[in-house]
mmCIF file of C-alpha atoms in Angstrom:
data_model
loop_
_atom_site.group_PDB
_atom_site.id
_atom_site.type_symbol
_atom_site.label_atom_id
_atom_site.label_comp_id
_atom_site.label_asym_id
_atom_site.label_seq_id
_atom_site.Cartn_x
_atom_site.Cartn_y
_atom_site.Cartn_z
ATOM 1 C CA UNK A 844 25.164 -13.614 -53.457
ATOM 2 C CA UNK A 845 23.877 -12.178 -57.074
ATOM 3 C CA UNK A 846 20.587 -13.322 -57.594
ATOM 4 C CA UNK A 847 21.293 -14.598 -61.183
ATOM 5 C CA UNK A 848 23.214 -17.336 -59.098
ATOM 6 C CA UNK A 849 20.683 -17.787 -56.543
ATOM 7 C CA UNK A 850 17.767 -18.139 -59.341
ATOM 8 C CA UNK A 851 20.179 -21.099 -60.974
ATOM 9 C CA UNK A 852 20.802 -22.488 -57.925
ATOM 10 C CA UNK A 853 17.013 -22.988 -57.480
ATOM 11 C CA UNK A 854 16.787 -23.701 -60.736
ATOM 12 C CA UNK A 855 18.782 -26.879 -61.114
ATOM 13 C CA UNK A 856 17.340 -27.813 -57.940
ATOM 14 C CA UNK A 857 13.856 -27.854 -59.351
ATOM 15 C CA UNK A 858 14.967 -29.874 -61.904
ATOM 16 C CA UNK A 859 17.062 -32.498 -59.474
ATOM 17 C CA UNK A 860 13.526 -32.891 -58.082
ATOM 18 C CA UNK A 861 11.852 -33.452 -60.851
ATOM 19 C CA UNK A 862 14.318 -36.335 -61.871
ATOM 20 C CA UNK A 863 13.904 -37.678 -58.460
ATOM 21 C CA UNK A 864 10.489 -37.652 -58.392
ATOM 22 C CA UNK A 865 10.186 -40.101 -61.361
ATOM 23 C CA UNK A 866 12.510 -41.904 -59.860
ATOM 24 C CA UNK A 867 10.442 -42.525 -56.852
ATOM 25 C CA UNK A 868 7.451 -43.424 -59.010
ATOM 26 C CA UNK A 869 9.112 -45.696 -61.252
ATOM 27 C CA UNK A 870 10.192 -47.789 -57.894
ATOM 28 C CA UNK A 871 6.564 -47.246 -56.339
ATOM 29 C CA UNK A 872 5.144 -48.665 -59.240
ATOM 30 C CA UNK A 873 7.884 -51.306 -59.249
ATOM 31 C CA UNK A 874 6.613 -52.476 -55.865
ATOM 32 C CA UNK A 875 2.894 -51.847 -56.311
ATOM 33 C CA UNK A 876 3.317 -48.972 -53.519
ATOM 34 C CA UNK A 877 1.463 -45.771 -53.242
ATOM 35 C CA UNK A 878 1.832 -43.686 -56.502
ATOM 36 C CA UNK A 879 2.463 -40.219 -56.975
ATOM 37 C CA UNK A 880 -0.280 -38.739 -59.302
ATOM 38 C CA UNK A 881 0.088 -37.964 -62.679
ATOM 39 C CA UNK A 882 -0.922 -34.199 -62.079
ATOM 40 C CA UNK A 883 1.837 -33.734 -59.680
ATOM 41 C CA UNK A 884 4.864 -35.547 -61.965
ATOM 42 C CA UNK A 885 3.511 -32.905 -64.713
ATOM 43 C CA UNK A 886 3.727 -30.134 -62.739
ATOM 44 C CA UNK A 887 6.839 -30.395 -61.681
ATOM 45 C CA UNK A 888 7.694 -31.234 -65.256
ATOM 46 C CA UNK A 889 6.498 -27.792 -66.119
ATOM 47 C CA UNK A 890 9.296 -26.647 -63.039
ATOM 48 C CA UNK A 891 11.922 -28.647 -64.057
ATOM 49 C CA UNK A 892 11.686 -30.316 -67.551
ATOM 50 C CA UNK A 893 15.240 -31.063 -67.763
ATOM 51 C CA UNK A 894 15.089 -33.393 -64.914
ATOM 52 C CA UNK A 895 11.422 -34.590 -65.906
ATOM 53 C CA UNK A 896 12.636 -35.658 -69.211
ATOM 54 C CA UNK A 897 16.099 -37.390 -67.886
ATOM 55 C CA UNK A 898 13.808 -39.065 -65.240
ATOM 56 C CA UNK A 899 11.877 -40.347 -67.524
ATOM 57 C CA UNK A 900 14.367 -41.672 -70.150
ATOM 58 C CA UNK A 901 16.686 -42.960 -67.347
ATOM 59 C CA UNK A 902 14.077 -44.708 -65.515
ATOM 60 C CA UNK A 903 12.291 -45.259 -68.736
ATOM 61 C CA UNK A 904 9.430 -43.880 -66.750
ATOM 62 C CA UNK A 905 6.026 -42.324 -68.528
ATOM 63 C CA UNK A 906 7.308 -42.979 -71.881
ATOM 64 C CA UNK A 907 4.363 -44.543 -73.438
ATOM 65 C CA UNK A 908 1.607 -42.218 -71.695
ATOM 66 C CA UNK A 909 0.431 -39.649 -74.332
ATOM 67 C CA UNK A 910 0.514 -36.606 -72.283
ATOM 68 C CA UNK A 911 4.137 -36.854 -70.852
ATOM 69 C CA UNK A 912 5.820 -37.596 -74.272
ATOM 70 C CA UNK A 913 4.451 -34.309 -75.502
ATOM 71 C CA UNK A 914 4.133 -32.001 -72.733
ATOM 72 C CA UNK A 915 7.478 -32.730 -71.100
ATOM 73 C CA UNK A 916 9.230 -31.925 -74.544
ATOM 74 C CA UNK A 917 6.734 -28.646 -74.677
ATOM 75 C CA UNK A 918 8.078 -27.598 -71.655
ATOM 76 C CA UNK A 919 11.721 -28.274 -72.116
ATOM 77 C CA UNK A 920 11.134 -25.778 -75.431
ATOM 78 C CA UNK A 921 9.040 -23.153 -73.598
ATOM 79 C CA UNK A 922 12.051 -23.334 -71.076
ATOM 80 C CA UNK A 923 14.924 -22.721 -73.635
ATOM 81 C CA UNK A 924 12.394 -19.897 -75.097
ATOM 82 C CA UNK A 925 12.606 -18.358 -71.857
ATOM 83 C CA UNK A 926 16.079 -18.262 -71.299
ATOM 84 C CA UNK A 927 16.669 -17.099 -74.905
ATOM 85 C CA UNK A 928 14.798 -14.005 -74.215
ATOM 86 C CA UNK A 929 16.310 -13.705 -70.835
ATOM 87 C CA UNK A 930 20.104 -14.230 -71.960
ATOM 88 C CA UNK A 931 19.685 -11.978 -75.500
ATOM 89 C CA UNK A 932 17.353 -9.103 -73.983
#
């Protein structure tokens, strides 16, 4: 397997995780269950902000709190940076 496709493969994984892991959240806080911390949603919003964002606009998850409706968006830019430089280099 080329690694380009390996590295995507991983890649949209990250972000299917991301989107989950809102997911989860939203329904934990739903049911006044365990939460998953704030640290950890970010961080795997800096993984996978594609999913992170989706997650959060599908679930309508983290919208209101101040450092998710400008980091997640950060992220999804540094991203598309990154792949810029990647694709035209």
């Amino acid at each position: 397997m080329d690694n380009l496709y390996i590295l995507l493969i991983i890649y949209v994984l990250l972000n299917v995780i991301a989107f989950a892991a809102y997911g989860f959240d939203k329904r934990k806080a739903q049911t006044a269950k365990w939460r998953t911390p704030e640290a950890t949603l970010l961080f795997l919003a800096f993984l996978g902000p594609f999913g992170a964002y989706a997650g959060m606009q599908i679930f309508r998850h983290k919208t209101q709190k101040k450092p998710f409706t400008w980091m997640v968006p950060l992220f999804m830019v540094i991203h598309l940076i990154v792949l810029a430089v990647l694709i035209f280099i």
